[in-house]
Every structure is written in structure tokens, then in C-alpha cells.
PDB file of N, CA and C in Angstrom:
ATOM      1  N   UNK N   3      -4.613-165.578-116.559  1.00 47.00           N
ATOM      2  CA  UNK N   3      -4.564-166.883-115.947  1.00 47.00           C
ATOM      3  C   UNK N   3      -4.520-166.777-114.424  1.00 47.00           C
ATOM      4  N   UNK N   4      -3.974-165.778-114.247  1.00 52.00           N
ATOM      5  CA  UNK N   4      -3.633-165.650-112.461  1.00 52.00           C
ATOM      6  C   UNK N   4      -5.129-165.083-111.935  1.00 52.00           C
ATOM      7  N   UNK N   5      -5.523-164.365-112.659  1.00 53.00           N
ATOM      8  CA  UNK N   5      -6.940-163.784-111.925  1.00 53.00           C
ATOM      9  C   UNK N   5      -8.132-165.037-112.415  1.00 53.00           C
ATOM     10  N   UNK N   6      -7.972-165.945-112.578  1.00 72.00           N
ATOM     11  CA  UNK N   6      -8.775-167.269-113.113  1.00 72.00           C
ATOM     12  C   UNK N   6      -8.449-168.256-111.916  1.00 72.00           C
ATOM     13  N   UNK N   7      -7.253-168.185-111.720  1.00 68.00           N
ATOM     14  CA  UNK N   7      -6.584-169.315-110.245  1.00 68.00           C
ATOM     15  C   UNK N   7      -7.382-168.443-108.644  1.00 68.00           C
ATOM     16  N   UNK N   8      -7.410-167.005-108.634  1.00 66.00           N
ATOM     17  CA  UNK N   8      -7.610-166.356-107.745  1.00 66.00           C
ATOM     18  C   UNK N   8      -9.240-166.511-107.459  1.00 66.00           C
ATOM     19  N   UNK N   9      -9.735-166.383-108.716  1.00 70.00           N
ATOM     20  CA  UNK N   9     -11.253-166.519-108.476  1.00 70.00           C
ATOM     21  C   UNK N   9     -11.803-168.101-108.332  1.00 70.00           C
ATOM     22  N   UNK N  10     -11.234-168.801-108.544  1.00 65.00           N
ATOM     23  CA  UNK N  10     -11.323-170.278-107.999  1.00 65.00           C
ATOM     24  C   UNK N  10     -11.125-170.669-106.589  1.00 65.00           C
ATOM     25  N   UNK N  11      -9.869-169.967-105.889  1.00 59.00           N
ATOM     26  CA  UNK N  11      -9.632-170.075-105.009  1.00 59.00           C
ATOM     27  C   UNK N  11     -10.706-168.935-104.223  1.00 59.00           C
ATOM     28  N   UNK N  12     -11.194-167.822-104.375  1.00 66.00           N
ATOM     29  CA  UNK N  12     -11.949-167.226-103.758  1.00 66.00           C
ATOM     30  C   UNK N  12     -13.327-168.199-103.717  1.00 66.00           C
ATOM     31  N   UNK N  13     -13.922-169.046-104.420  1.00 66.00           N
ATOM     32  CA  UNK N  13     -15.489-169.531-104.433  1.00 66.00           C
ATOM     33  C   UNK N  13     -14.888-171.194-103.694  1.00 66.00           C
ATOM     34  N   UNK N  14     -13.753-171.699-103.520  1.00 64.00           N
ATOM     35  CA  UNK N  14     -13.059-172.308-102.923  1.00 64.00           C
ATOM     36  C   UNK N  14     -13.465-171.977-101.337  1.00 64.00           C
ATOM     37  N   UNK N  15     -12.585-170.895-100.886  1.00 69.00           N
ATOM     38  CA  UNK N  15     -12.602-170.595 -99.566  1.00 69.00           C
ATOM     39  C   UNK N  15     -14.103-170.346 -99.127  1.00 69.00           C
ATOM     40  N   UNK N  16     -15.205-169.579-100.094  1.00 83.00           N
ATOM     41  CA  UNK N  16     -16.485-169.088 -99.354  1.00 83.00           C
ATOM     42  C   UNK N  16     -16.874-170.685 -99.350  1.00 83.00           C
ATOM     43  N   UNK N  17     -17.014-171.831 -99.856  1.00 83.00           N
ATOM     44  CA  UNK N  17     -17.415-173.074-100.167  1.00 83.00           C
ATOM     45  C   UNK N  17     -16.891-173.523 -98.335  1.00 83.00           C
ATOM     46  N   UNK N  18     -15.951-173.572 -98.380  1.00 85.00           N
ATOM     47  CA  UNK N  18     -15.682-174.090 -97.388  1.00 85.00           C
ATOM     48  C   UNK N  18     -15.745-173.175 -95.841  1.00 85.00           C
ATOM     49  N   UNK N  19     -15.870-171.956 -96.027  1.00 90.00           N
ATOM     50  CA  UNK N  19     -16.953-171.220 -94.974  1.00 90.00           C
ATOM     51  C   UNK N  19     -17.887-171.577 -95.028  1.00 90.00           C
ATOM     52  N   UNK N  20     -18.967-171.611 -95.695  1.00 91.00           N
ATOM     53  CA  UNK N  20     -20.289-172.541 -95.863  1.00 91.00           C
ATOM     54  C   UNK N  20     -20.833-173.725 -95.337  1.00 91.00           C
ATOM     55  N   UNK N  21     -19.867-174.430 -95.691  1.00 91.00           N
ATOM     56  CA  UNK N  21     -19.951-175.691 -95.186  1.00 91.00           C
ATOM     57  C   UNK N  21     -19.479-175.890 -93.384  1.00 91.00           C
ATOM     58  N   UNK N  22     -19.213-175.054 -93.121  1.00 92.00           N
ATOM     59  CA  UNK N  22     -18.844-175.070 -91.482  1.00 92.00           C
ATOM     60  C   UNK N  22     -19.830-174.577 -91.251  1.00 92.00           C
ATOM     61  N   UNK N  23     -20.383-173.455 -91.788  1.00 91.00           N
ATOM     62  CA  UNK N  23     -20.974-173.229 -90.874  1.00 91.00           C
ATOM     63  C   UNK N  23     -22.724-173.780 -90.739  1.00 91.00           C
ATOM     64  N   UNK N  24     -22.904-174.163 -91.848  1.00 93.00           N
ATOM     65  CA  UNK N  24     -23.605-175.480 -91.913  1.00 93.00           C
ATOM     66  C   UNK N  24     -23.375-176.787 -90.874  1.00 93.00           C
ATOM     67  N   UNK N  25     -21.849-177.044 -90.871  1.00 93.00           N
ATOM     68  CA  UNK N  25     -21.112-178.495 -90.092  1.00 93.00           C
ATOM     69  C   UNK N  25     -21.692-177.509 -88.397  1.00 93.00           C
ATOM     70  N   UNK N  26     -21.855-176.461 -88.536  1.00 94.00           N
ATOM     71  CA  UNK N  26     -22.085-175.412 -87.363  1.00 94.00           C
ATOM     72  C   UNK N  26     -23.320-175.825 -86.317  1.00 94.00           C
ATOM     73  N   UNK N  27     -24.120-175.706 -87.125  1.00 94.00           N
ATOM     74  CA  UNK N  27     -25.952-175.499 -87.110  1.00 94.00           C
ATOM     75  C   UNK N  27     -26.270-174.071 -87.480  1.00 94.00           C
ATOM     76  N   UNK N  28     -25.226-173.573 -87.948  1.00 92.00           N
ATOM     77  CA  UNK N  28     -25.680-172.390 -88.396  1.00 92.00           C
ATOM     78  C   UNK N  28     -26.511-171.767 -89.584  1.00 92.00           C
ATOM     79  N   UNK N  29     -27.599-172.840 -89.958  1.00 94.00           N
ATOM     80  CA  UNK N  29     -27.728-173.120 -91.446  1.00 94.00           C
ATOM     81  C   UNK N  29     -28.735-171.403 -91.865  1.00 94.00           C
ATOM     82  N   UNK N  30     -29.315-170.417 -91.167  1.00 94.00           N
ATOM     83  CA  UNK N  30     -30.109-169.109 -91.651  1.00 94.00           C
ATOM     84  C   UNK N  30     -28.729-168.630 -92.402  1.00 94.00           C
ATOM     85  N   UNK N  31     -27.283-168.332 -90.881  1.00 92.00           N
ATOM     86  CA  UNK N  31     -26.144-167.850 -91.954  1.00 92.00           C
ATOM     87  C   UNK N  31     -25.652-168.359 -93.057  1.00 92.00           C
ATOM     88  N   UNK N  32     -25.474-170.131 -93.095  1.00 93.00           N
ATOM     89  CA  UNK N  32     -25.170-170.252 -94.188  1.00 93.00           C
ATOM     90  C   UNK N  32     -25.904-169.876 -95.491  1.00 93.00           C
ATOM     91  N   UNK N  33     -27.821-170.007 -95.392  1.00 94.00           N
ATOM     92  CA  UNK N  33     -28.412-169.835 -96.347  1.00 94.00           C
ATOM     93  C   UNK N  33     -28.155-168.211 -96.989  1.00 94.00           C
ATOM     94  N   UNK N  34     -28.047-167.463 -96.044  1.00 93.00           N
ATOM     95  CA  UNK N  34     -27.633-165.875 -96.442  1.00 93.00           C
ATOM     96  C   UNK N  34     -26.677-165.937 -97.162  1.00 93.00           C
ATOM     97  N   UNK N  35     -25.788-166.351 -96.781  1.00 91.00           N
ATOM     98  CA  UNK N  35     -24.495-166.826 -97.586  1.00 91.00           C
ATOM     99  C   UNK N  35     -24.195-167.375 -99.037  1.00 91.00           C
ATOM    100  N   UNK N  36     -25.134-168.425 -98.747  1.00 93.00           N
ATOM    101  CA  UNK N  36     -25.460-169.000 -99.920  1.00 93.00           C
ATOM    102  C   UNK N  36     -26.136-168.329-101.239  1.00 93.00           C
ATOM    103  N   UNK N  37     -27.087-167.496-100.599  1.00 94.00           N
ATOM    104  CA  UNK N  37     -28.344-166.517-101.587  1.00 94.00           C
ATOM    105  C   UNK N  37     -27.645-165.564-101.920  1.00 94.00           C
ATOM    106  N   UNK N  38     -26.573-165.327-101.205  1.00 91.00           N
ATOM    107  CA  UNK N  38     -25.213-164.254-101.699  1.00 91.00           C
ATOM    108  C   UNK N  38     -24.478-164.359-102.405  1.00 91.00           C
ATOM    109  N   UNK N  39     -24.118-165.541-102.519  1.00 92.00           N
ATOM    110  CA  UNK N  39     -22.825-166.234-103.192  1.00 92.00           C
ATOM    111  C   UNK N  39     -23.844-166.662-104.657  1.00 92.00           C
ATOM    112  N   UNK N  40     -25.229-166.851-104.571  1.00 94.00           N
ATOM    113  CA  UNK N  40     -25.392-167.492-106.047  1.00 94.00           C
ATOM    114  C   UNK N  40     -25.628-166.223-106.816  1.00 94.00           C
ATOM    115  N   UNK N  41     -26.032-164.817-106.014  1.00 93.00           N
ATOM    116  CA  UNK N  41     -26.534-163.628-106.461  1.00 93.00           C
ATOM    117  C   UNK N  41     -25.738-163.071-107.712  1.00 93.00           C
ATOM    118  N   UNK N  42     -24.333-163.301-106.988  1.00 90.00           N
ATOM    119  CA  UNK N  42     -22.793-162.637-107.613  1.00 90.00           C
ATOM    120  C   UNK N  42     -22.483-163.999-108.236  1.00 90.00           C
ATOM    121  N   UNK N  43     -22.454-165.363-108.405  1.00 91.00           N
ATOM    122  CA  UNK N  43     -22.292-166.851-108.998  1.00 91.00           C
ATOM    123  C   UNK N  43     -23.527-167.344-109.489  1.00 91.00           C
ATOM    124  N   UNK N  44     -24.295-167.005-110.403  1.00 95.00           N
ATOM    125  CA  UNK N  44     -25.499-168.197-110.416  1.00 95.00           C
ATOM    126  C   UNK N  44     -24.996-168.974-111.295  1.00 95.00           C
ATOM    127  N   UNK N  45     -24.207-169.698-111.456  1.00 93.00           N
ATOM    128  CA  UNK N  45     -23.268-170.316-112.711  1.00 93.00           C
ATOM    129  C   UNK N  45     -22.461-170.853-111.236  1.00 93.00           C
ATOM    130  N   UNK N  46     -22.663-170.886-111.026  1.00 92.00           N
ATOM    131  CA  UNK N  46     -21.692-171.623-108.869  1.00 92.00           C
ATOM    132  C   UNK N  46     -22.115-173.163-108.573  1.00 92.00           C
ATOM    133  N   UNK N  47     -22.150-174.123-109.630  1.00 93.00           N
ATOM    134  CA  UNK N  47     -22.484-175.654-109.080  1.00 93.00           C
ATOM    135  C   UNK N  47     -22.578-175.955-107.769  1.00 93.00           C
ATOM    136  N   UNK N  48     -21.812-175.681-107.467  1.00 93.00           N
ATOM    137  CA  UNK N  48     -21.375-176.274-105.681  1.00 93.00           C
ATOM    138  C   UNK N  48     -21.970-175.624-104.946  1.00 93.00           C
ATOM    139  N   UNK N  49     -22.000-174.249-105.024  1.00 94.00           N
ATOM    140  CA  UNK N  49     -22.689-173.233-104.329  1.00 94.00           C
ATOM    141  C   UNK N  49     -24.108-173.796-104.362  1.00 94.00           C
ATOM    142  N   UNK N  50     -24.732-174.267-105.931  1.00 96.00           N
ATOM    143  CA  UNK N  50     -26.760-174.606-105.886  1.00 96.00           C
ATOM    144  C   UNK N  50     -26.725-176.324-104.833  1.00 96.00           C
ATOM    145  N   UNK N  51     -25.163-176.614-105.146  1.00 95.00           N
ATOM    146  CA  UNK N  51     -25.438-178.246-104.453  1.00 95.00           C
ATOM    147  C   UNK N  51     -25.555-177.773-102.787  1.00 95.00           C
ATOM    148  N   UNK N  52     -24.728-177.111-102.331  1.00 96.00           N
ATOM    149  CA  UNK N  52     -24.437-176.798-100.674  1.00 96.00           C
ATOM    150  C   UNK N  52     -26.048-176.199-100.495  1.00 96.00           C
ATOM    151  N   UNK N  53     -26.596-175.458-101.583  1.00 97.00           N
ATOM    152  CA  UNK N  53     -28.453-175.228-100.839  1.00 97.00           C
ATOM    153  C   UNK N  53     -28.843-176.219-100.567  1.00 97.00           C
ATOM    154  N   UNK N  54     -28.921-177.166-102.127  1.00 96.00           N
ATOM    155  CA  UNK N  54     -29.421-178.104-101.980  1.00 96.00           C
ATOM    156  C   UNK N  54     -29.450-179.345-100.481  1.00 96.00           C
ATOM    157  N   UNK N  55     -27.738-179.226 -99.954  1.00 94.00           N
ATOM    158  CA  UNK N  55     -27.962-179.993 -98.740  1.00 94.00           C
ATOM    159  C   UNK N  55     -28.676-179.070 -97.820  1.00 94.00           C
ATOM    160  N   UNK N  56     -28.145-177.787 -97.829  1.00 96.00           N
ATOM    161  CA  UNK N  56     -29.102-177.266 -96.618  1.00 96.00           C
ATOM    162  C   UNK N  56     -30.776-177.444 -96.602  1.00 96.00           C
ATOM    163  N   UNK N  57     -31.799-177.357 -97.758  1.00 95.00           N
ATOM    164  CA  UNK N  57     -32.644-177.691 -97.840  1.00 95.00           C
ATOM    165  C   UNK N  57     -32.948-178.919 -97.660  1.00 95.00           C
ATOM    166  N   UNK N  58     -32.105-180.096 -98.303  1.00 92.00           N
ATOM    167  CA  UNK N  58     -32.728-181.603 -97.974  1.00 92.00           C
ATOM    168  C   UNK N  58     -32.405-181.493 -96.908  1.00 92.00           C
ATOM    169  N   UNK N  59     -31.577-180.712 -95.193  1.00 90.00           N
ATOM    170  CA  UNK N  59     -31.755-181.298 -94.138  1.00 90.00           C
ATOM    171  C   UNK N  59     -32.487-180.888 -93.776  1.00 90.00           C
ATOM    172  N   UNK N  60     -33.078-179.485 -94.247  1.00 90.00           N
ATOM    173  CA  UNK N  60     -34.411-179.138 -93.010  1.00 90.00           C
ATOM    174  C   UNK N  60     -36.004-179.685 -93.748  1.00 90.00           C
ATOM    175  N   UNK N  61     -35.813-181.124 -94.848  1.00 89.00           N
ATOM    176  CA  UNK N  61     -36.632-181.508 -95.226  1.00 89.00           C
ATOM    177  C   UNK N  61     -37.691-180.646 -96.383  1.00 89.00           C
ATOM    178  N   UNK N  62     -37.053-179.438 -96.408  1.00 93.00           N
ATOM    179  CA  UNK N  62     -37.761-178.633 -98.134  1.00 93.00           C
ATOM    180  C   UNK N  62     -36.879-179.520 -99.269  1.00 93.00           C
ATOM    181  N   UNK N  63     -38.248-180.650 -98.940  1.00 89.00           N
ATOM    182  CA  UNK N  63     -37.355-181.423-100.775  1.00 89.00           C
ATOM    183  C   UNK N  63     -38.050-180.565-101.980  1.00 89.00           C
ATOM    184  N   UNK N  64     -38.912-179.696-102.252  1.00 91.00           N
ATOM    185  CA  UNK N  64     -39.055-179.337-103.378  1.00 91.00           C
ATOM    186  C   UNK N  64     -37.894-178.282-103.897  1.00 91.00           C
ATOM    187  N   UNK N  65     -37.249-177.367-102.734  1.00 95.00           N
ATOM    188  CA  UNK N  65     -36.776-176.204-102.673  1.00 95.00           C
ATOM    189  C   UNK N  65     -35.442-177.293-102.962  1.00 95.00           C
ATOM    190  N   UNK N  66     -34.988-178.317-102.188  1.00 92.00           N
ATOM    191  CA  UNK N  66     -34.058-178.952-102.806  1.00 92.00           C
ATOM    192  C   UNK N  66     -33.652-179.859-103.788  1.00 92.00           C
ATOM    193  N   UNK N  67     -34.347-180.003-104.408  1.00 92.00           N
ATOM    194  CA  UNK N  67     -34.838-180.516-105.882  1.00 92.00           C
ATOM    195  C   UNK N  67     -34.577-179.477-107.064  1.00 92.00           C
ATOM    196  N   UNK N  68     -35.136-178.518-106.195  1.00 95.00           N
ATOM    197  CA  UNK N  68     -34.492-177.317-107.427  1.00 95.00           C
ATOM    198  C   UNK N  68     -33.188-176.795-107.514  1.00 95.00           C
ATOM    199  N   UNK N  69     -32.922-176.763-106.347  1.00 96.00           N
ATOM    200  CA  UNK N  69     -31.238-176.407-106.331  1.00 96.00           C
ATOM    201  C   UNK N  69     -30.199-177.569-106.668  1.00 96.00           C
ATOM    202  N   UNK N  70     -30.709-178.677-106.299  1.00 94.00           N
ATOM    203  CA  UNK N  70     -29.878-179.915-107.293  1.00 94.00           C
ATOM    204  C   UNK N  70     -29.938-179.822-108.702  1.00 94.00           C
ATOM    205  N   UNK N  71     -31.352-179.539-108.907  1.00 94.00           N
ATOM    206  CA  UNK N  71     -31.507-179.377-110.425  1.00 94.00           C
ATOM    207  C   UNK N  71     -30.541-178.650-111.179  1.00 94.00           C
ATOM    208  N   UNK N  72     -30.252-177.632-110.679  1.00 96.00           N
ATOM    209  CA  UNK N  72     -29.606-176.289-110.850  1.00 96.00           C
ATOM    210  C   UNK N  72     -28.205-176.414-111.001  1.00 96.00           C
ATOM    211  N   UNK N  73     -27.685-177.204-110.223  1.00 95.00           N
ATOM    212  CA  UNK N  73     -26.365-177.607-109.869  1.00 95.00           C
ATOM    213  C   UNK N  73     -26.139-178.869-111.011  1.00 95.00           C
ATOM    214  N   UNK N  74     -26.802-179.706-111.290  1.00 95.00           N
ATOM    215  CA  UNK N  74     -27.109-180.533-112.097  1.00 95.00           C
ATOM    216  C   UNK N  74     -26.919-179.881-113.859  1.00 95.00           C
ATOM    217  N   UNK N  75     -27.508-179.024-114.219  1.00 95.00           N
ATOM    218  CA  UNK N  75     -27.854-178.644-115.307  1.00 95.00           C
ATOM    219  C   UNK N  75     -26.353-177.619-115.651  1.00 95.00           C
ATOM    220  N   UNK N  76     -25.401-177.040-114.382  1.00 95.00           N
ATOM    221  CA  UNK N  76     -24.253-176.393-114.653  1.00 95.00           C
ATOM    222  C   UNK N  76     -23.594-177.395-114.807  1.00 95.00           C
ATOM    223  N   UNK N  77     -22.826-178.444-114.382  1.00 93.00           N
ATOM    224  CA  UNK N  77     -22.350-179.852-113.796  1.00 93.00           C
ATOM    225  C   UNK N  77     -22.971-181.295-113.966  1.00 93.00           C
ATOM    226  N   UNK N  78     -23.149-181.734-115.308  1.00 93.00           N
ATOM    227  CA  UNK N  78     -24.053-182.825-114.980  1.00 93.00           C
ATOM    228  C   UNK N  78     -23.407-184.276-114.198  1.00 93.00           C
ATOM    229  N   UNK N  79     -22.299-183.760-114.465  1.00 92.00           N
ATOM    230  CA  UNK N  79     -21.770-185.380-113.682  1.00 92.00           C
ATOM    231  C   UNK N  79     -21.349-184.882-112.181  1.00 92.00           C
ATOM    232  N   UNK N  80     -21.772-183.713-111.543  1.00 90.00           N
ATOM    233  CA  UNK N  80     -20.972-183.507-110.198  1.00 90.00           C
ATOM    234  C   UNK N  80     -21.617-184.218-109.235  1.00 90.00           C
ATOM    235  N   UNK N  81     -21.774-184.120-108.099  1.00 90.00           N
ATOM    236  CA  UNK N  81     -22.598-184.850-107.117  1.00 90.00           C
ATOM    237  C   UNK N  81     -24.090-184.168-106.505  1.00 90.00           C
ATOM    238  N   UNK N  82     -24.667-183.316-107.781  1.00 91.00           N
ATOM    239  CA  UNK N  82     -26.227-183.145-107.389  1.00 91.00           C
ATOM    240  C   UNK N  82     -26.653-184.316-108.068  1.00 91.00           C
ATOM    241  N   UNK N  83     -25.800-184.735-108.902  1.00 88.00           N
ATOM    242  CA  UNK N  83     -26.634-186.361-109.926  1.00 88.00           C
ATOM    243  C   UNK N  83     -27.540-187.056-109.192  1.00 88.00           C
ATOM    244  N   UNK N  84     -26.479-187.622-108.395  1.00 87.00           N
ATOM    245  CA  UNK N  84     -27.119-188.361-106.962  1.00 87.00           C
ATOM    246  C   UNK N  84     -28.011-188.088-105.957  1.00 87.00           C
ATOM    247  N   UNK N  85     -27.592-186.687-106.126  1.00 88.00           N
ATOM    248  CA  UNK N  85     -28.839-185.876-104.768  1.00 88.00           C
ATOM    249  C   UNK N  85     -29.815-186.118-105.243  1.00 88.00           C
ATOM    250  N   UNK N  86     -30.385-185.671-106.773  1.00 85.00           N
ATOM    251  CA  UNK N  86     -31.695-185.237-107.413  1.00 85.00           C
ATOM    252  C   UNK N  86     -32.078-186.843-107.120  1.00 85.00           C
ATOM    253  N   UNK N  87     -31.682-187.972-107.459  1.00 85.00           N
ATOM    254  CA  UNK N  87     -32.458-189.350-107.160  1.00 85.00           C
ATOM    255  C   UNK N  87     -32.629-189.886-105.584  1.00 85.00           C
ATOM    256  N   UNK N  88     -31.915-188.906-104.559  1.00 86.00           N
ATOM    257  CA  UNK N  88     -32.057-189.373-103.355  1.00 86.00           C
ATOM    258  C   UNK N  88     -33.214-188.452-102.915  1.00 86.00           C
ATOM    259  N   UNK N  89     -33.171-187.346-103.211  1.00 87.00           N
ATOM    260  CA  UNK N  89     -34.719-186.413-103.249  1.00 87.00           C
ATOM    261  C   UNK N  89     -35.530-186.831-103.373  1.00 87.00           C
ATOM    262  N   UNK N  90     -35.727-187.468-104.844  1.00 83.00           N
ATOM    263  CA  UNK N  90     -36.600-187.445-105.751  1.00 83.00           C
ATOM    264  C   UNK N  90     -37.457-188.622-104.698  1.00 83.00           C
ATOM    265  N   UNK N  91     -36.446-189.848-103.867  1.00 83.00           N
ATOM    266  CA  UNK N  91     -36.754-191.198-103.439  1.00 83.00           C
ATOM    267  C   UNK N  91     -37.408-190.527-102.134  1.00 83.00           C
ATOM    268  N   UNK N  92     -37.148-189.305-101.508  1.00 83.00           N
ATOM    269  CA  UNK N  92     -37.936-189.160 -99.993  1.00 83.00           C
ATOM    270  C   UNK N  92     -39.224-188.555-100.203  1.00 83.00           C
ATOM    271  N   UNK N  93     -39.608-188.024-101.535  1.00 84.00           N
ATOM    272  CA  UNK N  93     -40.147-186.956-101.821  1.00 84.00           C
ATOM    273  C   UNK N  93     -41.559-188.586-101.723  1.00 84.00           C
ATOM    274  N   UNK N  94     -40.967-189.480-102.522  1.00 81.00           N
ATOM    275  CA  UNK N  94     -41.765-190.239-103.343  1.00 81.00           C
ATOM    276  C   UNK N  94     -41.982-191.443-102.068  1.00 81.00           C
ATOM    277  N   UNK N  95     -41.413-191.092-100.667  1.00 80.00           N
ATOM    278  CA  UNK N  95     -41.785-192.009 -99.779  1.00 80.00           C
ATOM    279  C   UNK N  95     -42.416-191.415 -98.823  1.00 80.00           C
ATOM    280  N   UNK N  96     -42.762-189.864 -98.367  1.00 77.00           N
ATOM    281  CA  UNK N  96     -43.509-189.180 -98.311  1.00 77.00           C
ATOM    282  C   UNK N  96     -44.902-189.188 -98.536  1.00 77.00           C
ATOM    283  N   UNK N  97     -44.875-189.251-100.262  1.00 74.00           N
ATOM    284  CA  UNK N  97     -46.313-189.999-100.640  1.00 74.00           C
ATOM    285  C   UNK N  97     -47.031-190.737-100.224  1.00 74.00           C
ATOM    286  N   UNK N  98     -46.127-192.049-100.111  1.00 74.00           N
ATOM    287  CA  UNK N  98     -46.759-192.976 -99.342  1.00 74.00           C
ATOM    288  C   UNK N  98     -46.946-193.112 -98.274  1.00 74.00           C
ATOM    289  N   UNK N  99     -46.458-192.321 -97.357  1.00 71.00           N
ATOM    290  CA  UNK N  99     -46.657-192.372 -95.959  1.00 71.00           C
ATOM    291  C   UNK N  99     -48.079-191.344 -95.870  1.00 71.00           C
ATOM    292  N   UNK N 100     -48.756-190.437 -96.683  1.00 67.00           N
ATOM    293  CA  UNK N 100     -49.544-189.571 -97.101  1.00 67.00           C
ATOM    294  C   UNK N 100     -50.427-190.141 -96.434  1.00 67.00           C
ATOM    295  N   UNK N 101     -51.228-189.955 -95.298  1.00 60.00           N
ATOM    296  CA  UNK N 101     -52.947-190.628 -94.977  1.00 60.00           C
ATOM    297  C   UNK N 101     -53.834-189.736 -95.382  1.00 60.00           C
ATOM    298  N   UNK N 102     -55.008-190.126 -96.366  1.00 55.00           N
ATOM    299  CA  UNK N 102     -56.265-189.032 -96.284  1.00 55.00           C
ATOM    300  C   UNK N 102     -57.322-189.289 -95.293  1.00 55.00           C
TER     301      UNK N 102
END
């Protein structure tokens, strides 16, 4: 039970390194970070959601579509729920802004 509280609190603390340094502009380190943390976690919800924001800010909605997905399919009620339909809505206004 104690090494179950410890490893919570360890994907806890990298979560919230992450996210600074994201809150940073540091988003290459965070993504390293991130591609690190899912390497040793791919079962890490929070970890595929925190790509996921890093990708929807630098506008890779497909790349963040998948990592919501991802986060989604470990977690279905966590908060990629919401991401995947706020994606899904830029992806699909994109389109329309599309000129040929």
C-alpha cells in the first residue's frame, strides 16, 4: 500500500513539473518530459492529457486528438472528454476557413 501512495505521489510531482514548465514556455522540455514519462507510464492519463495541451497550443490538432484520445480511452470521464470535442471543433473550423 505504501509503495502504491509513493508511486502516485511520484507521477503527481513529475505532473506538476510539467505543467510549469509548460506555464514556462518551455514546451521542447516539457514534451521530452512528457515522451519520457509516457515511455515508463503509457497507462499515465494525465500525462497523454498534458501532450495533448501541449499540442493543441502549438496548433498540432491531429497529434492532439490522439493524445486526448489516449487519455480518454485510460479515463473516460477525466478532462480529455472535453478536449477531444474542443479539438475535434478547431480541427472542423479549420476546414472551413480552407480556400482552394
Amino acid at each position: 500500500m505504501a509503495e502504491d501512495k509513493k508511486q502516485i505521489l511520484g507521477r503527481l510531482i513529475t505532473a506538476v513539473e510539467i505543467e510549469a514548465l509548460m506555464r514556462e514556455g518551455r514546451n521542447e522540455e516539457a514534451l521530452g518530459c512528457l515522451k519520457a514519462l509516457l515511455k515508463k507510464e503509457p497507462l499515465n492519463s494525465y500525462a497523454w492529457y498534458l501532450l495533448g495541451n501541449l499540442y493543441s497550443r502549438s496548433q498540432f490538432y491531429r497529434e492532439a486528438l490522439e493524445a486526448y484520445n489516449n487519455a480518454k480511452l485510460i479515463e473516460p470521464e477525466g478532462p480529455a472528454a472535453a478536449a477531444v470535442d474542443w479539438v475535434v471543433e478547431q480541427m472542423n473550423s479549420e476546414l472551413k476557413n480552407f480556400h482552394i
